[in-house]
Coordinates of N, CA, C and O in Angstrom, one line a residue:
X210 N 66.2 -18.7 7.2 CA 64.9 -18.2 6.6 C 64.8 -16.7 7.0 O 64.5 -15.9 6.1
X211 N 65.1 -16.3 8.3 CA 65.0 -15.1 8.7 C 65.8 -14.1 7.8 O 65.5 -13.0 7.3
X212 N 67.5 -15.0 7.8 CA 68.2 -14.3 7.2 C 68.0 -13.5 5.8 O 68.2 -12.4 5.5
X213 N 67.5 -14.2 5.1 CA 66.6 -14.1 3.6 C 65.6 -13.2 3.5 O 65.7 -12.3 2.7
X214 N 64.6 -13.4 4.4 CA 63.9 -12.3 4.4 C 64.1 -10.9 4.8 O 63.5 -9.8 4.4
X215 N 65.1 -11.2 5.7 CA 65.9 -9.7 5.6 C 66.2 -9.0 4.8 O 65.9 -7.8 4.6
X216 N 67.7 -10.1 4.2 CA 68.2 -9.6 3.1 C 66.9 -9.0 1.8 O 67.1 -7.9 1.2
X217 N 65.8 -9.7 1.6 CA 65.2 -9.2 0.2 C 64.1 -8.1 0.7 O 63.3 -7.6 -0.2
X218 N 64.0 -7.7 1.9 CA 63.7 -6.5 2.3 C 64.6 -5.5 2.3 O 64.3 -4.4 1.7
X219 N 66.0 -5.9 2.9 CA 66.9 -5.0 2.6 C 67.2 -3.9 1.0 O 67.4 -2.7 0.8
X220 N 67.3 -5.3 0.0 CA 67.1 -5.3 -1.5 C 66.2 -4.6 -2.2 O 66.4 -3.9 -3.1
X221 N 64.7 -4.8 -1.3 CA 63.4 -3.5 -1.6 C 63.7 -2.3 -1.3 O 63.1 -1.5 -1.9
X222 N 64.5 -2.0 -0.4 CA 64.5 -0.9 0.6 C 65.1 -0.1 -0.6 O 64.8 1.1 -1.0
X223 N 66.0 -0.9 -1.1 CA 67.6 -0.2 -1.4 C 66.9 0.4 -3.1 O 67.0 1.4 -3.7
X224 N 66.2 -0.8 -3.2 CA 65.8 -0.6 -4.6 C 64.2 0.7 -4.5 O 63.8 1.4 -5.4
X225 N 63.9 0.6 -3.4 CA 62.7 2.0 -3.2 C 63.7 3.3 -3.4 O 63.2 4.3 -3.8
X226 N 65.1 3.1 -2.9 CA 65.9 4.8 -3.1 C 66.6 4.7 -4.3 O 67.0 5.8 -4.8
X227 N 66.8 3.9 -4.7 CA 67.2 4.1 -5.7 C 66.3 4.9 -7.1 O 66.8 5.8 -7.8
X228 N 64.9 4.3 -7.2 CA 64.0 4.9 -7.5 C 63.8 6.4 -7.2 O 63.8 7.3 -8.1
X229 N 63.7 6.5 -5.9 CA 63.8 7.9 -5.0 C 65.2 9.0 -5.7 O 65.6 10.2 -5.9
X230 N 65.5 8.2 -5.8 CA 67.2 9.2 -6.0 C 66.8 9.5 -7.6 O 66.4 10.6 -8.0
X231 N 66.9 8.7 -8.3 CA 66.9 8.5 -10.2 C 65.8 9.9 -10.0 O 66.1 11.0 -10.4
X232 N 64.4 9.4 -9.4 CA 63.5 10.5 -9.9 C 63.8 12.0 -9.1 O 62.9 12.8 -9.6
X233 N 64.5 12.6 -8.3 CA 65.1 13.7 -7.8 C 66.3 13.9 -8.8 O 66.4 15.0 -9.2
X234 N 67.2 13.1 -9.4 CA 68.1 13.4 -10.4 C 67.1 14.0 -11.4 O 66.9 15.2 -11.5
X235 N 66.6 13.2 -12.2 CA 65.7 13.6 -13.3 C 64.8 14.7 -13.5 O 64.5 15.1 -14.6
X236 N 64.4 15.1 -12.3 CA 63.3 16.4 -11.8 C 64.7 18.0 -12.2 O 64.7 19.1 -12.7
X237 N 65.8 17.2 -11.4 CA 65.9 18.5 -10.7 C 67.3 19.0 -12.0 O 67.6 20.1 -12.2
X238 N 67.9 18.0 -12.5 CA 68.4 18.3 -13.9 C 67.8 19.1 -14.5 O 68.0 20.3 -14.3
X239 N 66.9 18.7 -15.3 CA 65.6 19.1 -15.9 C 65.1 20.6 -15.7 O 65.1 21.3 -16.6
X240 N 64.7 21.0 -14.4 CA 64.6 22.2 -13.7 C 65.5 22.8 -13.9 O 65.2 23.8 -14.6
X241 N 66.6 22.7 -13.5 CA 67.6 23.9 -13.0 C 69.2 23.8 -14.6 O 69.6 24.7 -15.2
X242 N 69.4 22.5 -14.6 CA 70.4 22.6 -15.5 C 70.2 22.7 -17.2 O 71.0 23.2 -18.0
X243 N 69.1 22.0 -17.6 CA 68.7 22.1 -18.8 C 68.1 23.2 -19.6 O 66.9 23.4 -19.2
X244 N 68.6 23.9 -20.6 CA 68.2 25.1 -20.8 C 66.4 25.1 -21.0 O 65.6 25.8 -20.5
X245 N 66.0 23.8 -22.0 CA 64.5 23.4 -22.6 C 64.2 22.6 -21.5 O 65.0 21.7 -21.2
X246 N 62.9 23.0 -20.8 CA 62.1 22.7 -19.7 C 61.5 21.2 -20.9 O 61.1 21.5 -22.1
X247 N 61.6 19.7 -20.3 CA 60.7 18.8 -21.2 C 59.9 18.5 -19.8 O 60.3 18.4 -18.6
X248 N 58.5 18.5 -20.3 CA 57.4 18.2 -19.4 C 57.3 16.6 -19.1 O 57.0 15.9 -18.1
X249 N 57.4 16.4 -19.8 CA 57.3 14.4 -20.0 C 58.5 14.0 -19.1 O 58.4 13.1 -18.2
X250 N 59.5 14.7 -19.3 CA 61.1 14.1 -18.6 C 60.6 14.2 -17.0 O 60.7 13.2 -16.2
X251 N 59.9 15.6 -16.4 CA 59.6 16.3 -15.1 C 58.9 15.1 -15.0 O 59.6 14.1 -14.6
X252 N 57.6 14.9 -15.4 CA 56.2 13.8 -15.4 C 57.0 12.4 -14.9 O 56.8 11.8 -13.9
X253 N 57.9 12.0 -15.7 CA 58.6 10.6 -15.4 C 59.5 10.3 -14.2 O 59.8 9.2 -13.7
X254 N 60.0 12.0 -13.9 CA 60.5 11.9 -12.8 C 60.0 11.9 -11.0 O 60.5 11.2 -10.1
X255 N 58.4 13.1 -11.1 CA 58.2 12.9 -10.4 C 57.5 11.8 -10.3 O 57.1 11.8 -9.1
X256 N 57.0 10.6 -11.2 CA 56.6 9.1 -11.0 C 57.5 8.4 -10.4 O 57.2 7.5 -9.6
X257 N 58.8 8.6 -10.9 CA 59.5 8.0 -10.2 C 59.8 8.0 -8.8 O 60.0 6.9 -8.2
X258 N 59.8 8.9 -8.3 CA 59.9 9.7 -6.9 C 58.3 9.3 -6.2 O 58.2 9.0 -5.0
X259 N 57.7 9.4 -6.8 CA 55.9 8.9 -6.1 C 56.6 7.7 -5.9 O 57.2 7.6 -4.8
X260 N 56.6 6.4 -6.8 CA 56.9 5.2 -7.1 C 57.4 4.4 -5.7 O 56.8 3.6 -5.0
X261 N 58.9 5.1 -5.5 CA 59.9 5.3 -4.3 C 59.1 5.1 -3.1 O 59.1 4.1 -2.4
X262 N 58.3 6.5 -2.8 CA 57.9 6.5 -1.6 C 56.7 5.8 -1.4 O 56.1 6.0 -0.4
X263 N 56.2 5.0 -2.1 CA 55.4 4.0 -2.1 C 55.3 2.8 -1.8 O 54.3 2.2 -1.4
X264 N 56.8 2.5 -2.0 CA 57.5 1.3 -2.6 C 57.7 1.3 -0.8 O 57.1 0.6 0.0
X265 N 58.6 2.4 -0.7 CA 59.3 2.5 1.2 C 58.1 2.4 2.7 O 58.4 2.0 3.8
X266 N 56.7 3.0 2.1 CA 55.6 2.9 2.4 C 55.1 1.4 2.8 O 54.7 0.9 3.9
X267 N 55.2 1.0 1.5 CA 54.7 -0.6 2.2 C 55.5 -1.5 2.7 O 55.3 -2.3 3.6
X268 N 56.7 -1.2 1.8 CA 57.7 -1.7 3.5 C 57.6 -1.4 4.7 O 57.4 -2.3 5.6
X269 N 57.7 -0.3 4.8 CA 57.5 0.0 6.2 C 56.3 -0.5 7.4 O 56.5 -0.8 8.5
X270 N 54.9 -0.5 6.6 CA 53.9 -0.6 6.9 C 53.8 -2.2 6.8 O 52.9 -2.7 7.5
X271 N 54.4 -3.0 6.2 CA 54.1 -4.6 6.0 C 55.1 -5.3 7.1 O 55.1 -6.5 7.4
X272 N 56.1 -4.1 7.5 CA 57.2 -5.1 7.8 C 56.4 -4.8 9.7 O 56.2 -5.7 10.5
X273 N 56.0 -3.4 10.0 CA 55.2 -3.3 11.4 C 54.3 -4.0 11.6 O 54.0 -4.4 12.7
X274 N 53.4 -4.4 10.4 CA 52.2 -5.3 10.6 C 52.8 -7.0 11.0 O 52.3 -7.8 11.6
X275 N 53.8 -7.1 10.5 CA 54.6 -8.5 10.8 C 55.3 -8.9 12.2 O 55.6 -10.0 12.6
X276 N 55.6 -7.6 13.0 CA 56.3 -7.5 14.3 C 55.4 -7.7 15.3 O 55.9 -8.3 16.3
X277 N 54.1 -7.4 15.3 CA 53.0 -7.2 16.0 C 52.2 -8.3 16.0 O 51.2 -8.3 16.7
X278 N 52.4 -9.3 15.3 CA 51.8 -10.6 15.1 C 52.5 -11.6 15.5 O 52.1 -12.8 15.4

């Protein structure tokens, strides 16, 4: 059981950078490599990147509130 819930924490984690990474790709393409600035593309990126650290946030925070009990 233990093992499981690791693993699908692990899975969250992985899946919060992934998020994290996609929206730093998408921002920073956009910025620096593409000649036409799209605002929508930046907008989706930096959600994505909010998303991430939100995502890593309550892991973090759910997984300390679980150790302590």
């Amino acid at each position: 059981m233990i093992r499981r819930k690791r693993f699908f924490l692990g899975f969250k984690f992985l899946m919060a950078l992934v998020y994290l990474s996609l929206g730093a790709v998408i921002v920073s393409t956009d910025l620096f490599l593409l000649p036409v600035k799209n605002s929508v593309r930046i907008g989706f990126g930096i959600l994505l990147i909010l998303y991430g650290s939100f995502r890593i946030y309550t892991l973090v925070s759910n997984t300390k509130s679980d150790e302590t009990n």
